[in-house]
């Protein structure tokens, strides 16, 4: 073949097919059972290799004193070629007749499980490669389990290296039976077994004369028969909000439709808050105008009234609400190198939503040697388990279902690292021994109020750094104490010394800081105290969370000092450091401050003394307790 | 939805994630076909706007047609263009083969732009089908403070959940075109009528299939002078796209070494 590019026409049917969506196929199996060789052979035999590639592989093989090493096609990294292992997954486009596929090669080595998941999670079908001579090995079991957890139902088992058994029907049937039994334990039913030799090309793209007894489809025929992706358009509408933009005075609610169809004029319900709005416009740029959009499309909706949903809010049609619960049963595949224990907290990412969750119980752990589910205290590195997750608020989700994007939870640790996959199965029943049962107190709040002479209340002081929150809080505390009111200050720096010393200043950490402060304030109100919280708490959403945690006895107090005044005071030297770029995410400089729009008390602090401001706060407190 | 619709929807999703999660963010604009498609996809995602700067890391060795194109479309598309320049080749790793050494200038130029603008996210238009090491990439690919790509320790990425920066000084390379193939790019160019530099179209029996620096990029033989003809040509060719890129062919690992060091 020359370097000259020649133009010739494909027929109309071919051209049509090339525009179809590619079907991802993942190739899995134990190390050395021949995955990479299979892929190389498959691409070569089906004429899917570019000229340069073959030459490259021949050269790289020669250099290492090997015969043509097909795995080099995918193992494009030096370490992979030198050590003969696949380090990371690869995706290679592949055309078979008039159908497009993407082949995903997943590393077989145990420590590379996370790379395998990276490649395999969205596959429509899997080819499980099993060395016919060796039978199923540990990675065969592990990978099969993973196929089950990520919901791949169509599995083709390739009994590779059948030449080592001389393509003997009886011997091959025996291996087939043992693999069938193994998969049955995982509730997996392979659609097909193909006896093959990837190295020699037997039953891959052409029928082998060495196995005349085998009448089933060869691999390429089996792939061509894989059903293409399920249509999600027929399911109830779901669009998780990805972001909200405002351009030219129009607010666009951006997101990808995960299921169903949305039409202009439809009324949608927004997240757990239950507010409703009408879809005034399905907005697109440079596209054929259409008043509807279907599953898979990334679009923007203009809503009426002009509500402002938050990222993560699910949009759905009112009579088709998803599940809503704070206790969730989940499968788990655990990717961290240290074990998981009960009580650990994570961020659960579910589509574009994030929730704080705690592992309330490890209900069972899968033992890979015999595939039985066992009770265990912890989930080991790269283990599989059933767990119960508990969240601080109700989570909306559709239970995990293969072929959809439903319930695909991912656990993220404090350092923003993905540590596990957690397909959400459904609401968890409260079981004895696992449930959290806060015991009701024998002393109620009315009794406490009578005894103290005042009611409990939380004053949540928000404002810029240097606005004077702590000063006002301390002065008010002193004044209240002097007149017998049981008041106590929780300020940001004190919290960060101890309770929140593990937190930084990212948006997620600040959110957690606010949550903890609110929980402590809530407990103190149960003890009958007036709690004055002095915390920048820059985001509306975080303060809304605090109000939710504390409940009715919550007042938002805006200590309104101009940025110029705060920066001029700069009592801690923080503004200077932020301006010099030494502090990231500094409120007012490099991070946003969202001022309250209707605070319960608005202290305009600029023109007044701290004493006057504290008096204003005390007056307000006395009027509500 | 057809194949192009699906690729477009996924890329838009990725761009919106990047815009939401990485600040400050910028997009590389090399003026080639892929990066023009990428700018176009950003306009899709943000209702006709590109709400972050585009960066051209200029080796000052591009074709004149490319500079003219840049000036024209910066204005037409209302882009916030950041320019960065590359240090001289004499300052590059002398153990690299010559063309790769020349390409390494771009890595250095990019690195200083990332530092100067304190970028947390850099959107780049690489595709898996271009080159073996690119096939190993993540959509959100974390880079340490030295901008190095740690191939052996890439974070998991599945179900559209992406890595975000978690250490001081690190940034994320965002790859919204990873799943696109060369022919998808061209079909999308045709469908959306996206302008390209003329060098992609045949004159006197030659055209450029991939554009880089003028001294290390070579044309291929072709008579395809329109987008439709290029598509027809690609439907049957078996020659690899980067056949005209010298640095890919100098030694087996030249490209990998470049990429590990932070090249695209």
Short mmCIF file of C-alpha atoms in Angstrom, two decimals, chain A residues 290-562:
data_model
loop_
_atom_site.label_atom_id
_atom_site.label_comp_id
_atom_site.label_asym_id
_atom_site.label_seq_id
_atom_site.Cartn_x
_atom_site.Cartn_y
_atom_site.Cartn_z
CA UNK A 290 -37.03 21.85 17.85
CA UNK A 291 -39.37 22.25 20.76
CA UNK A 292 -38.38 18.96 22.31
CA UNK A 293 -35.23 17.16 23.39
CA UNK A 294 -34.53 13.50 24.11
CA UNK A 295 -32.28 11.34 26.29
CA UNK A 296 -28.60 11.85 25.54
CA UNK A 297 -28.87 15.47 24.45
CA UNK A 298 -26.94 18.22 26.24
CA UNK A 299 -29.28 21.19 26.13
CA UNK A 300 -30.35 24.27 28.08
CA UNK A 301 -33.84 24.97 29.34
CA UNK A 302 -35.39 28.36 29.93
CA UNK A 303 -37.88 28.04 32.79
CA UNK A 304 -40.95 30.06 33.75
CA UNK A 305 -41.11 31.40 36.37
CA UNK A 306 -37.41 32.22 36.31
CA UNK A 307 -36.43 29.91 39.19
CA UNK A 308 -32.76 29.22 39.96
CA UNK A 309 -32.17 25.50 40.41
CA UNK A 310 -28.88 24.37 41.92
CA UNK A 311 -26.37 22.07 40.28
CA UNK A 312 -27.39 18.53 41.11
CA UNK A 313 -31.11 19.22 41.30
CA UNK A 314 -32.98 16.62 39.33
CA UNK A 315 -35.68 17.83 36.96
CA UNK A 316 -38.54 15.38 36.45
CA UNK A 317 -42.20 15.36 35.58
CA UNK A 318 -44.38 15.78 38.70
CA UNK A 319 -46.18 12.43 38.50
CA UNK A 320 -42.95 10.52 37.77
CA UNK A 321 -40.80 11.29 40.79
CA UNK A 322 -37.68 9.26 41.55
CA UNK A 323 -37.00 7.47 44.85
CA UNK A 324 -36.27 9.71 47.79
CA UNK A 325 -34.53 8.45 50.91
CA UNK A 326 -31.65 9.20 53.25
CA UNK A 327 -30.76 5.51 53.75
CA UNK A 328 -29.63 3.66 50.67
CA UNK A 329 -28.57 0.11 49.94
CA UNK A 330 -25.68 0.03 47.53
CA UNK A 331 -23.32 -2.37 45.86
CA UNK A 332 -19.75 -1.27 46.21
CA UNK A 333 -16.54 -1.80 44.35
CA UNK A 334 -13.79 -0.43 46.48
CA UNK A 335 -10.79 1.15 44.80
CA UNK A 336 -8.76 2.52 47.67
CA UNK A 337 -5.65 0.64 48.75
CA UNK A 338 -6.65 0.85 52.44
CA UNK A 339 -9.70 -1.00 53.66
CA UNK A 340 -13.09 0.63 54.16
CA UNK A 341 -14.68 0.59 57.60
CA UNK A 342 -18.10 1.47 58.96
CA UNK A 343 -18.45 5.12 59.95
CA UNK A 344 -16.31 6.56 57.18
CA UNK A 345 -17.79 9.54 55.40
CA UNK A 346 -17.60 10.40 51.72
CA UNK A 347 -19.11 12.61 49.10
CA UNK A 348 -21.51 10.55 47.03
CA UNK A 349 -21.45 11.86 43.48
CA UNK A 350 -24.57 10.92 41.63
CA UNK A 351 -24.68 12.39 38.18
CA UNK A 352 -24.09 16.12 38.88
CA UNK A 353 -25.28 15.97 42.49
CA UNK A 354 -23.04 15.61 45.52
CA UNK A 355 -24.16 14.43 48.92
CA UNK A 356 -22.35 13.81 52.15
CA UNK A 357 -22.84 10.15 53.12
CA UNK A 358 -21.61 7.87 55.85
CA UNK A 359 -21.19 4.11 55.61
CA UNK A 360 -23.74 2.99 58.21
CA UNK A 361 -23.06 -0.72 57.76
CA UNK A 362 -21.13 -3.21 55.71
CA UNK A 363 -23.85 -5.75 55.07
CA UNK A 364 -21.75 -8.38 53.30
CA UNK A 365 -18.44 -8.74 51.54
CA UNK A 366 -17.85 -10.99 48.56
CA UNK A 367 -15.16 -13.61 48.97
CA UNK A 368 -13.54 -14.05 45.60
CA UNK A 369 -12.13 -17.57 46.11
CA UNK A 370 -15.57 -19.15 46.40
CA UNK A 371 -17.83 -16.22 45.50
CA UNK A 372 -19.78 -16.40 48.74
CA UNK A 373 -21.05 -13.38 50.64
CA UNK A 374 -19.64 -13.10 54.13
CA UNK A 375 -20.08 -10.89 57.14
CA UNK A 376 -17.01 -8.73 57.58
CA UNK A 377 -15.79 -5.72 59.52
CA UNK A 378 -14.14 -4.11 56.53
CA UNK A 379 -13.94 -4.12 52.76
CA UNK A 380 -10.40 -4.86 51.61
CA UNK A 381 -8.56 -3.12 48.77
CA UNK A 382 -10.35 -3.70 45.48
CA UNK A 383 -13.08 -5.67 47.22
CA UNK A 384 -16.77 -5.99 46.49
CA UNK A 385 -19.49 -5.54 49.09
CA UNK A 386 -23.05 -4.62 49.93
CA UNK A 387 -23.22 -1.52 52.11
CA UNK A 388 -25.78 0.85 53.56
CA UNK A 389 -25.15 4.56 53.09
CA UNK A 390 -26.78 7.24 55.19
CA UNK A 391 -27.05 10.86 54.10
CA UNK A 392 -27.85 14.04 56.02
CA UNK A 393 -30.72 14.79 53.68
CA UNK A 394 -33.03 12.81 51.43
CA UNK A 395 -31.38 11.83 48.15
CA UNK A 396 -33.33 11.51 44.92
CA UNK A 397 -32.32 8.69 42.63
CA UNK A 398 -33.48 5.93 40.36
CA UNK A 399 -32.19 2.53 41.42
CA UNK A 400 -29.28 1.23 39.36
CA UNK A 401 -30.33 -0.39 36.15
CA UNK A 402 -27.98 -1.73 33.48
CA UNK A 403 -28.08 0.13 30.20
CA UNK A 404 -29.15 3.42 31.80
CA UNK A 405 -27.30 6.05 33.77
CA UNK A 406 -29.52 5.44 36.79
CA UNK A 407 -28.17 5.14 40.32
CA UNK A 408 -24.53 5.31 39.30
CA UNK A 409 -23.07 6.50 42.56
CA UNK A 410 -19.38 7.22 42.94
CA UNK A 411 -17.66 7.75 46.28
CA UNK A 412 -15.15 10.57 46.59
CA UNK A 413 -12.91 11.11 49.61
CA UNK A 414 -11.94 14.33 51.34
CA UNK A 415 -9.09 14.85 48.88
CA UNK A 416 -11.47 14.70 45.92
CA UNK A 417 -10.19 11.27 44.93
CA UNK A 418 -12.60 8.69 43.54
CA UNK A 419 -12.37 5.74 45.92
CA UNK A 420 -15.28 3.55 44.94
CA UNK A 421 -18.19 2.85 42.67
CA UNK A 422 -21.55 2.47 44.34
CA UNK A 423 -24.47 1.39 42.19
CA UNK A 424 -27.47 2.46 44.32
CA UNK A 425 -29.92 -0.41 44.70
CA UNK A 426 -32.76 1.16 46.65
CA UNK A 427 -33.92 2.47 50.01
CA UNK A 428 -32.46 0.57 52.97
CA UNK A 429 -34.72 -1.03 55.53
CA UNK A 430 -33.90 -0.13 59.07
CA UNK A 431 -32.43 -3.29 60.53
CA UNK A 432 -31.82 -3.89 64.20
CA UNK A 433 -28.30 -3.17 65.21
CA UNK A 434 -27.56 -1.01 62.20
CA UNK A 435 -30.07 1.77 62.49
CA UNK A 436 -29.27 5.09 64.04
CA UNK A 437 -31.95 5.72 66.69
CA UNK A 438 -31.46 9.04 68.41
CA UNK A 439 -33.06 8.61 71.82
CA UNK A 440 -35.68 11.13 72.76
CA UNK A 441 -34.76 13.29 75.74
CA UNK A 442 -36.74 13.17 78.97
CA UNK A 443 -36.40 16.95 79.32
CA UNK A 444 -38.14 18.89 76.60
CA UNK A 445 -37.25 22.30 75.27
CA UNK A 446 -40.16 24.03 76.94
CA UNK A 447 -38.92 22.79 80.33
CA UNK A 448 -35.45 24.05 79.55
CA UNK A 449 -36.79 27.42 78.46
CA UNK A 450 -38.79 27.76 81.69
CA UNK A 451 -35.75 26.87 83.75
CA UNK A 452 -33.44 29.30 81.92
CA UNK A 453 -35.99 32.03 81.49
CA UNK A 454 -35.50 32.24 77.74
CA UNK A 455 -35.79 30.16 74.61
CA UNK A 456 -32.91 28.71 72.61
CA UNK A 457 -31.97 30.30 69.32
CA UNK A 458 -29.19 30.33 66.73
CA UNK A 459 -27.91 33.67 65.41
CA UNK A 460 -25.99 32.88 62.25
CA UNK A 461 -23.65 35.81 61.54
CA UNK A 462 -22.44 35.89 57.95
CA UNK A 463 -20.20 38.48 56.31
CA UNK A 464 -16.80 39.02 54.76
CA UNK A 465 -13.56 38.26 56.54
CA UNK A 466 -12.84 41.28 58.75
CA UNK A 467 -16.47 42.42 58.75
CA UNK A 468 -16.45 42.34 62.55
CA UNK A 469 -18.57 39.21 63.09
CA UNK A 470 -16.51 37.74 65.94
CA UNK A 471 -16.12 41.10 67.68
CA UNK A 472 -19.86 41.75 67.56
CA UNK A 473 -20.58 38.16 68.65
CA UNK A 474 -18.23 38.37 71.66
CA UNK A 475 -19.57 41.74 72.77
CA UNK A 476 -23.16 40.50 72.48
CA UNK A 477 -22.26 37.33 74.37
CA UNK A 478 -20.85 39.44 77.20
CA UNK A 479 -23.89 41.71 77.32
CA UNK A 480 -26.30 38.77 77.30
CA UNK A 481 -24.37 36.90 79.96
CA UNK A 482 -24.41 39.99 82.16
CA UNK A 483 -28.20 39.97 82.10
CA UNK A 484 -28.51 36.25 82.74
CA UNK A 485 -29.06 34.97 79.22
CA UNK A 486 -27.20 31.76 78.47
CA UNK A 487 -25.36 32.70 75.27
CA UNK A 488 -22.36 31.09 73.62
CA UNK A 489 -20.23 31.98 70.59
CA UNK A 490 -19.07 29.51 67.93
CA UNK A 491 -16.60 31.27 65.72
CA UNK A 492 -14.86 30.13 62.58
CA UNK A 493 -11.30 30.12 63.89
CA UNK A 494 -12.22 28.19 67.04
CA UNK A 495 -14.00 25.54 64.99
CA UNK A 496 -11.08 25.21 62.63
CA UNK A 497 -8.65 24.70 65.55
CA UNK A 498 -10.34 21.49 66.60
CA UNK A 499 -13.58 20.12 65.24
CA UNK A 500 -12.78 21.16 61.67
CA UNK A 501 -8.99 20.99 61.71
CA UNK A 502 -9.09 18.40 58.90
CA UNK A 503 -10.78 20.83 56.53
CA UNK A 504 -9.27 23.19 53.99
CA UNK A 505 -10.82 26.06 52.08
CA UNK A 506 -12.10 24.42 48.94
CA UNK A 507 -15.79 24.79 48.20
CA UNK A 508 -16.43 21.23 49.42
CA UNK A 509 -14.49 21.76 52.65
CA UNK A 510 -16.19 25.06 53.37
CA UNK A 511 -19.51 23.36 52.84
CA UNK A 512 -18.53 20.68 55.35
CA UNK A 513 -17.30 23.34 57.79
CA UNK A 514 -20.69 25.04 57.67
CA UNK A 515 -22.49 21.73 58.07
CA UNK A 516 -20.53 20.82 61.19
CA UNK A 517 -20.96 24.27 62.71
CA UNK A 518 -24.71 24.01 62.13
CA UNK A 519 -24.86 20.54 63.70
CA UNK A 520 -23.01 21.77 66.82
CA UNK A 521 -25.25 24.84 67.01
CA UNK A 522 -28.26 22.57 66.73
CA UNK A 523 -27.07 20.43 69.65
CA UNK A 524 -26.42 23.54 71.74
CA UNK A 525 -29.97 24.77 71.13
CA UNK A 526 -31.21 21.44 72.41
CA UNK A 527 -29.27 22.30 75.55
CA UNK A 528 -31.27 25.52 75.71
CA UNK A 529 -28.56 27.96 74.69
CA UNK A 530 -28.55 31.05 72.56
CA UNK A 531 -25.81 30.28 70.04
CA UNK A 532 -24.08 33.05 68.12
CA UNK A 533 -22.26 31.58 65.13
CA UNK A 534 -19.66 33.83 63.50
CA UNK A 535 -18.75 32.26 60.20
CA UNK A 536 -18.09 33.84 56.79
CA UNK A 537 -20.33 31.15 55.20
CA UNK A 538 -20.18 32.85 51.82
CA UNK A 539 -22.68 30.75 49.87
CA UNK A 540 -26.46 31.04 49.97
CA UNK A 541 -26.75 27.28 49.56
CA UNK A 542 -24.56 26.57 52.60
CA UNK A 543 -26.51 28.95 54.80
CA UNK A 544 -29.72 27.35 53.57
CA UNK A 545 -28.30 24.00 54.69
CA UNK A 546 -27.48 25.46 58.12
CA UNK A 547 -31.05 26.70 58.42
CA UNK A 548 -32.32 23.27 57.47
CA UNK A 549 -30.15 21.57 60.09
CA UNK A 550 -31.06 23.96 62.91
CA UNK A 551 -34.71 24.31 61.98
CA UNK A 552 -37.10 27.05 63.10
CA UNK A 553 -34.89 28.55 65.79
CA UNK A 554 -32.53 29.98 63.15
CA UNK A 555 -31.90 33.61 62.34
CA UNK A 556 -29.59 34.79 59.58
CA UNK A 557 -27.72 37.96 60.54
CA UNK A 558 -25.89 39.83 57.81
CA UNK A 559 -22.89 41.75 59.14
CA UNK A 560 -22.70 44.08 56.17
CA UNK A 561 -19.29 45.71 55.97
CA UNK A 562 -17.94 46.87 52.62
#
